[in-house]
Coordinates of N, CA and C in Angstrom, one line a residue:
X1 N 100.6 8.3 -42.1 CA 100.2 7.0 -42.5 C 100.6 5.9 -41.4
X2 N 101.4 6.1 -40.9 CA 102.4 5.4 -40.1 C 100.9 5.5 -38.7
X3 N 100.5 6.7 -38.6 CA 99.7 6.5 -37.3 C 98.3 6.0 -37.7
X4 N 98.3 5.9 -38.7 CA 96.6 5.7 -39.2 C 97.0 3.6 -39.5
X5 N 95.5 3.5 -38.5 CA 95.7 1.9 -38.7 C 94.4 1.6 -39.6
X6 N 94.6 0.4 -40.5 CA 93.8 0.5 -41.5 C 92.8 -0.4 -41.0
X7 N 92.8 -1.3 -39.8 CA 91.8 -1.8 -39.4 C 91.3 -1.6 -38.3
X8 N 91.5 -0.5 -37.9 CA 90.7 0.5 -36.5 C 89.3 0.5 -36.5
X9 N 89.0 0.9 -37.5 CA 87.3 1.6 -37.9 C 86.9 0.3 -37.6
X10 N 87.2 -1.0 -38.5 CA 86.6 -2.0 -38.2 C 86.4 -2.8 -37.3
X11 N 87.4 -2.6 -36.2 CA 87.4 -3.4 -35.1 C 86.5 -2.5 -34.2
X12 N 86.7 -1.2 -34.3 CA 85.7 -0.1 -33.2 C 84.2 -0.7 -33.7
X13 N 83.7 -1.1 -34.9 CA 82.9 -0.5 -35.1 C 82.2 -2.5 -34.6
X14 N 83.0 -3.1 -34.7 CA 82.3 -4.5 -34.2 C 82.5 -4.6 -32.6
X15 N 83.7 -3.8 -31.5 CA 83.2 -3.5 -30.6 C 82.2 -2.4 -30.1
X16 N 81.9 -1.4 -30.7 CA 80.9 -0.7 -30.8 C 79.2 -1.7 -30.3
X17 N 79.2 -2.9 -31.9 CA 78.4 -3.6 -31.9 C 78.0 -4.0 -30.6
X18 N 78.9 -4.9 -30.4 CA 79.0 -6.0 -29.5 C 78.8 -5.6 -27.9
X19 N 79.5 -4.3 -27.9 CA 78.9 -3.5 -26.9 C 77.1 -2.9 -26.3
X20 N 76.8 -2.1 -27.9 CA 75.4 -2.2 -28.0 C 74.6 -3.5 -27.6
X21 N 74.7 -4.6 -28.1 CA 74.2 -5.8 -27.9 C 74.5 -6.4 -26.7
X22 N 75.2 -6.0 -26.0 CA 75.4 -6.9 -24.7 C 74.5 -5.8 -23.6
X23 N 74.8 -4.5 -24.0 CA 73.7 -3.3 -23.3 C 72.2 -4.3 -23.3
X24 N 71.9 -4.2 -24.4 CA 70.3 -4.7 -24.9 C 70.0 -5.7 -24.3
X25 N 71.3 -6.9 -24.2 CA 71.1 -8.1 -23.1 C 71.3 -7.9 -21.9
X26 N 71.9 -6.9 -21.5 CA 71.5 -6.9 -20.1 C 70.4 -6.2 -19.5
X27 N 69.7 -5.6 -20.4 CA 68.5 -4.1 -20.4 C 67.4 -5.6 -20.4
X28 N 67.2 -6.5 -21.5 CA 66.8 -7.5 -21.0 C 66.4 -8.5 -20.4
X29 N 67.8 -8.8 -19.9 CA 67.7 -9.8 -18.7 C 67.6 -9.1 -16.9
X30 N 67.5 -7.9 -16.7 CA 67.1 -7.2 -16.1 C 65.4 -7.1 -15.8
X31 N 65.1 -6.5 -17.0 CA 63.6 -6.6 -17.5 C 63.0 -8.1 -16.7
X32 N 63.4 -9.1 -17.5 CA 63.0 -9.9 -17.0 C 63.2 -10.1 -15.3
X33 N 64.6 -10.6 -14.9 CA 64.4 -10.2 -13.6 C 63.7 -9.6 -12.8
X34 N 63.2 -8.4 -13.0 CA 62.3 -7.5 -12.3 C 61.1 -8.1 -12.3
X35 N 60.7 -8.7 -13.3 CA 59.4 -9.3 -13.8 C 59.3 -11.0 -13.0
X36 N 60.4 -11.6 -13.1 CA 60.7 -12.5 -11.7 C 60.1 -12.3 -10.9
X37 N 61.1 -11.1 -10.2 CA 60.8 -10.6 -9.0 C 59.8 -10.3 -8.4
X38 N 59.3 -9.9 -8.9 CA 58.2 -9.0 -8.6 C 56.9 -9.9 -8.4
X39 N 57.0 -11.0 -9.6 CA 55.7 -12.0 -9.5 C 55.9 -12.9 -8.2
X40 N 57.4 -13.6 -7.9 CA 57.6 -14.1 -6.5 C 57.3 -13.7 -5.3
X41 N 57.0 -12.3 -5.5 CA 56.9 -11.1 -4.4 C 55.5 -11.3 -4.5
X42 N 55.0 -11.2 -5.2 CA 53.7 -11.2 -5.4 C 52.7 -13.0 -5.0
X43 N 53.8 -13.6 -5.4 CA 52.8 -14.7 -4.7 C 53.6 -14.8 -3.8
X44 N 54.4 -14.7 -3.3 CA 54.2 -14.8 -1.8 C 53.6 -14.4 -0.5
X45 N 53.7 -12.6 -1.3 CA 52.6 -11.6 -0.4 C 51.0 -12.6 -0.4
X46 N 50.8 -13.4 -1.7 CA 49.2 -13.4 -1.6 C 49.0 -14.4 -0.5
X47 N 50.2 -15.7 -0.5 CA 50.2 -17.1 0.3 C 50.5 -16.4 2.1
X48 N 51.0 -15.0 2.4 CA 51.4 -14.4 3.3 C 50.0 -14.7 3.9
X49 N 49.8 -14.8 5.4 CA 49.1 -15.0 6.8 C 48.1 -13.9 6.6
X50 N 49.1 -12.4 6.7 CA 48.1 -11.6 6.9 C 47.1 -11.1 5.1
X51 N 47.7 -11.7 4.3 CA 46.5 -11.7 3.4 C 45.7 -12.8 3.5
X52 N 45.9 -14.3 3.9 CA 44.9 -14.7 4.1 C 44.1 -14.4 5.0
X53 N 44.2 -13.9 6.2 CA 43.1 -13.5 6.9 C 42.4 -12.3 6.6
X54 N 43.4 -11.7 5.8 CA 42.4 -10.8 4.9 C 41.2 -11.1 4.1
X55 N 41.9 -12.2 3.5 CA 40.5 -12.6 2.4 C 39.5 -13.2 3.2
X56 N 39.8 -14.0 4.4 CA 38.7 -14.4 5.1 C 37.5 -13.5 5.7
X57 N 38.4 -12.4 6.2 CA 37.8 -11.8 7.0 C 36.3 -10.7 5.4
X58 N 37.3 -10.7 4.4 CA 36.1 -10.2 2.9 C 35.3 -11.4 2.7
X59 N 35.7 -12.6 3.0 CA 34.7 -13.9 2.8 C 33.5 -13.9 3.7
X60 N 34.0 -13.7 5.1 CA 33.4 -13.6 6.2 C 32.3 -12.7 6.1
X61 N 32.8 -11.1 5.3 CA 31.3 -9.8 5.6 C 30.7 -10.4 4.5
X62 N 31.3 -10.5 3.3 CA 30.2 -11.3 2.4 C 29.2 -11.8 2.7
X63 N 29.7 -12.9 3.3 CA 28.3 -13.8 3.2 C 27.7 -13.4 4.6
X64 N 27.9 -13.0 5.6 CA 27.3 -12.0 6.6 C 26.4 -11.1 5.9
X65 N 26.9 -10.4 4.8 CA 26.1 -9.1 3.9 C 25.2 -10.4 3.0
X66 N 25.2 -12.0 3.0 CA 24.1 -12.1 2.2 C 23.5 -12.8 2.7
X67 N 23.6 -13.6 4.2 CA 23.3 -13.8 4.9 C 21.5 -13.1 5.6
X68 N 22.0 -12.0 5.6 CA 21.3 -10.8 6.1 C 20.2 -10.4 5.1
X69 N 20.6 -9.9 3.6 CA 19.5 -10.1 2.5 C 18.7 -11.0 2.7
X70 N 19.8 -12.2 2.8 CA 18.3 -13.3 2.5 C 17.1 -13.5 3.5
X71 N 17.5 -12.7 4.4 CA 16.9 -12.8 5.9 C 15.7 -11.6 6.0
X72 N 16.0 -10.5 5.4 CA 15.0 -9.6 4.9 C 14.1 -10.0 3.6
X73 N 14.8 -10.7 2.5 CA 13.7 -11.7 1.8 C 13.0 -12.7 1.9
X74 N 13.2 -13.4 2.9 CA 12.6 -14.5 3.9 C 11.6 -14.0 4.8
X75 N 11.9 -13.2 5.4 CA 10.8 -12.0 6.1 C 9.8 -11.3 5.3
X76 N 10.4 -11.1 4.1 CA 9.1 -10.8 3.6 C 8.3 -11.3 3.0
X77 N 8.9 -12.9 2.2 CA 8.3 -13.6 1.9 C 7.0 -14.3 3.0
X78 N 7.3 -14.3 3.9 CA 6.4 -14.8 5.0 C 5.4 -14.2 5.4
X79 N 6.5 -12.8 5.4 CA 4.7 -11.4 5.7 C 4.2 -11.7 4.5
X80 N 4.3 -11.7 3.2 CA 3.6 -12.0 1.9 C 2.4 -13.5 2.3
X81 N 3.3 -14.4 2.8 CA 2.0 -15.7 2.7 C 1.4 -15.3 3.4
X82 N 1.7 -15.3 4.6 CA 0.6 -15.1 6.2 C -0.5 -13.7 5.9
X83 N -0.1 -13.1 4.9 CA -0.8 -12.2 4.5 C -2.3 -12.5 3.6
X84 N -1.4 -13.3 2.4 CA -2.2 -14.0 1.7 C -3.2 -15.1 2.5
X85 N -2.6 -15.9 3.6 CA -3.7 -16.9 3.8 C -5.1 -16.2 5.2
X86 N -4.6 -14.9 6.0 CA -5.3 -14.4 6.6 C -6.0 -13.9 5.4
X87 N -6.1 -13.3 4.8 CA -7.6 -12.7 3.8 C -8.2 -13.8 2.7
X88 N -7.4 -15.0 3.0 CA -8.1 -16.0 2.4 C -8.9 -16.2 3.8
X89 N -8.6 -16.7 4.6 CA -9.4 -16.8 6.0 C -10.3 -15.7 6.5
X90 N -9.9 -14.6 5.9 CA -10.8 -13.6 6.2 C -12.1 -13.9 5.5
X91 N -11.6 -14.1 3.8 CA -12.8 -14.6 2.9 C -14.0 -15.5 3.1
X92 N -13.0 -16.4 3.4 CA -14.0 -17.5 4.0 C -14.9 -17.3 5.1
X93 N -14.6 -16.6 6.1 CA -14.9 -16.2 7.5 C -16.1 -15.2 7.0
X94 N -16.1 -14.7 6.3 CA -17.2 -13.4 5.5 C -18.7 -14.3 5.4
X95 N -17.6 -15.1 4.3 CA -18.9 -15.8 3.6 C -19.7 -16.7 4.4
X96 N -19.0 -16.9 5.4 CA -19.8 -18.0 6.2 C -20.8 -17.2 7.1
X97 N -20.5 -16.1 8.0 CA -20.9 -15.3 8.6 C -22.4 -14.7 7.4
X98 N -22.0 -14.4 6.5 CA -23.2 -14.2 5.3 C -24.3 -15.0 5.3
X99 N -23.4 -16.2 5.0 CA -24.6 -17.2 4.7 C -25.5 -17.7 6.5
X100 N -24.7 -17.3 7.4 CA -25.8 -17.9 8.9 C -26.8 -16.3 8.8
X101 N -25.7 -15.0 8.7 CA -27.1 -14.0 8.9 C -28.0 -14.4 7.4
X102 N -27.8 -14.6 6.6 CA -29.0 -14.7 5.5 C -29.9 -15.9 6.0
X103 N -29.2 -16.8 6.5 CA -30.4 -18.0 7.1 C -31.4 -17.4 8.2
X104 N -30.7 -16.8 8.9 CA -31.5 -16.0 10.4 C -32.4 -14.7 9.4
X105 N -32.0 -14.0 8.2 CA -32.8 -13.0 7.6 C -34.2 -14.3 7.2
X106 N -34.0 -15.5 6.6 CA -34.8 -15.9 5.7 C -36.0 -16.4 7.0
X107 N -35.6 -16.6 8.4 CA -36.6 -17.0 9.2 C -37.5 -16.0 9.4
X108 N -36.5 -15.0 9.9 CA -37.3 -13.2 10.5 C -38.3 -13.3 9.1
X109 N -38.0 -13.6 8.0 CA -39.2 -13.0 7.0 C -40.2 -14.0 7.0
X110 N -39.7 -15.5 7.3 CA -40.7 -16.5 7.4 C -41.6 -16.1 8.3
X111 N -40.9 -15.7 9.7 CA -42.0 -15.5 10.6 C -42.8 -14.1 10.4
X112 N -42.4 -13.2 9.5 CA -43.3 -12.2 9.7 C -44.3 -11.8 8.6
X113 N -44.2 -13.3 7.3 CA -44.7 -13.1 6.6 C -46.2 -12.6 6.0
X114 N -47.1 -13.1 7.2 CA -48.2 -12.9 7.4 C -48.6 -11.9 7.8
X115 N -48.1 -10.8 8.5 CA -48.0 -9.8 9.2 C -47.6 -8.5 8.2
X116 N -46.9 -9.1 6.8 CA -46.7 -7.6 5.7 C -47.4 -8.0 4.5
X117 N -47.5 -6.4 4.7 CA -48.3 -6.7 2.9 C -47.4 -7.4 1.9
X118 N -47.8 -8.2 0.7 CA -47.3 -8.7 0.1 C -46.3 -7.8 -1.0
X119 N -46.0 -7.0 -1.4 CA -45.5 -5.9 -2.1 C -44.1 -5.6 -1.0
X120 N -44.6 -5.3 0.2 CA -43.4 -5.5 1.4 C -42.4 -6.8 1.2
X121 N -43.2 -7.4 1.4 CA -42.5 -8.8 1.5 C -41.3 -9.3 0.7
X122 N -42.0 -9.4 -0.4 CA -41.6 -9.3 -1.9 C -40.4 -8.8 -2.3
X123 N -40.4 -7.4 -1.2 CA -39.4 -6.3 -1.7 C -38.3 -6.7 -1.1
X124 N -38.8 -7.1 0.7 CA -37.7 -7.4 1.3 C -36.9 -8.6 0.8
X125 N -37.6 -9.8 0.2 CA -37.3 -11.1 -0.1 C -35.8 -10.5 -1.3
X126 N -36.4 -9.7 -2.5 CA -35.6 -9.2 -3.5 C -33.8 -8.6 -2.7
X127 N -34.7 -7.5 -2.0 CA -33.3 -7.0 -1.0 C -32.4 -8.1 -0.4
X128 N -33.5 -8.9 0.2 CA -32.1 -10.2 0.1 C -31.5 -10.7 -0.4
X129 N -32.1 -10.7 -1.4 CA -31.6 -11.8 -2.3 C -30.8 -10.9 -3.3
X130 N -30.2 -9.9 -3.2 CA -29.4 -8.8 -4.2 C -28.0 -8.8 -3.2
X131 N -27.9 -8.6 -2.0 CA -27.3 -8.8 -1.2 C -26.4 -9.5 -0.4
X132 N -27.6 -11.0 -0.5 CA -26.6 -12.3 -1.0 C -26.0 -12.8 -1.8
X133 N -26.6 -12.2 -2.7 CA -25.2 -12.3 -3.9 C -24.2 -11.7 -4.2
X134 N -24.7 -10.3 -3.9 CA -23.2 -9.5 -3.5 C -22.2 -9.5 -2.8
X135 N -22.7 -10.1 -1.7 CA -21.9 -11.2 -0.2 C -21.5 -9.2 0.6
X136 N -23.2 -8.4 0.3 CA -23.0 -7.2 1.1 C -23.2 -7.3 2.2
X137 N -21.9 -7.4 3.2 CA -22.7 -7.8 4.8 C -23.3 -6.7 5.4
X138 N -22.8 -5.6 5.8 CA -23.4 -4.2 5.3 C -24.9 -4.4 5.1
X139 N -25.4 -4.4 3.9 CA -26.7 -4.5 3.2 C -27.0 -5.3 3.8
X140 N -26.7 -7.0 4.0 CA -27.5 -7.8 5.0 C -28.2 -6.8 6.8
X141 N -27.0 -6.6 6.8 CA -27.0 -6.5 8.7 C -28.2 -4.9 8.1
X142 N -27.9 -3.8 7.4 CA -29.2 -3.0 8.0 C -30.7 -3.6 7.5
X143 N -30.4 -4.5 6.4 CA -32.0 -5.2 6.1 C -32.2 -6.2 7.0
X144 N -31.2 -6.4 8.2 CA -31.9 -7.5 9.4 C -32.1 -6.2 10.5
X145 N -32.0 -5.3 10.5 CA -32.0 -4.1 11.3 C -34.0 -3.9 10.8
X146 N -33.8 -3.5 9.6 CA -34.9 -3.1 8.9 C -35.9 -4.0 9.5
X147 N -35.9 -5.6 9.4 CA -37.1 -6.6 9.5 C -37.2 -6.8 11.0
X148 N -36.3 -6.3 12.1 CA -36.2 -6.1 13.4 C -37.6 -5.1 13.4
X149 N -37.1 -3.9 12.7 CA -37.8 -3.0 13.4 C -39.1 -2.9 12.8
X150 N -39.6 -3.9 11.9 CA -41.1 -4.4 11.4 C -41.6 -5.7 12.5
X151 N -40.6 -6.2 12.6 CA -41.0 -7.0 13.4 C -41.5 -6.8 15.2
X152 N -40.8 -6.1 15.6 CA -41.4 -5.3 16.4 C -42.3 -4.3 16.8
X153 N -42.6 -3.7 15.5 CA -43.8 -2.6 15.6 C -44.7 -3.8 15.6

């Protein structure tokens, strides 16, 4: 009895505690620190030289890489109009060309009117006039071929 202390248990067991809890406070204020640490580390590396010229130099191919897209969609945009306005100019260029051979068809038949039977005439007049409307230059050019070679026999 003499060696047994009757408030041992109790004092062990609140330094016990107090122990545990100061563990946990340092396991956390550690934690944290690391977590400090690590973020200061971290902006600093980002504010560091050689990552800004890092990011410039990703800023830089970027827009180099969109630079260049837009430069192949701009190119093609342009083959697109200059495309579009040459076969508008083509169109036009047709039609006009049409309408002078149909003027030069309607003389050759004026002048050779007299000289075909009327059933001829007629037919060729119709062939014209199916041709012109179709804007067949084709069909014009061998029916000016055709009244060539009447007109000459």
């Amino acid at each position: 009895m003499r060696l047994a202390v009757p408030g041992l248990p109790g004092v062990l067991t609140l330094l016990g505690t107090a122990m545990l809890l100061s563990a946990f406070a340092v396991l956390i204020i550690a934690g944290l620190w690391g977590a400090v640490k690590i973020t200061v580390r971290s902006v600093l590396d980002y504010c560091s030289s050689k990552q800004r010229a890092q990011r410039r130099l990703w800023f830089v191919q970027a827009r180099q890489e969109q630079v260049t897209r837009l430069f192949y969609f701009k190119a093609r945009q342009i083959k697109y109009f200059n495309e579009l306005s040459r076969k508008r100019l083509l169109k036009l260029n047709n039609r006009k060309h049409i309408r002078s051979l149909s003027k030069a068809i309607d003389k050759d038949l004026l002048s050779i009117k007299t000289k075909l039977p009327g059933s001829t005439y007629q037919q060729l007049q119709q062939d014209h006039a199916r041709y012109r409307n179709r804007q067949d230059i084709d069909g014009l050019l061998t029916l000016q071929q055709k009244i060539s070679a009447l007109f000459s026999a």
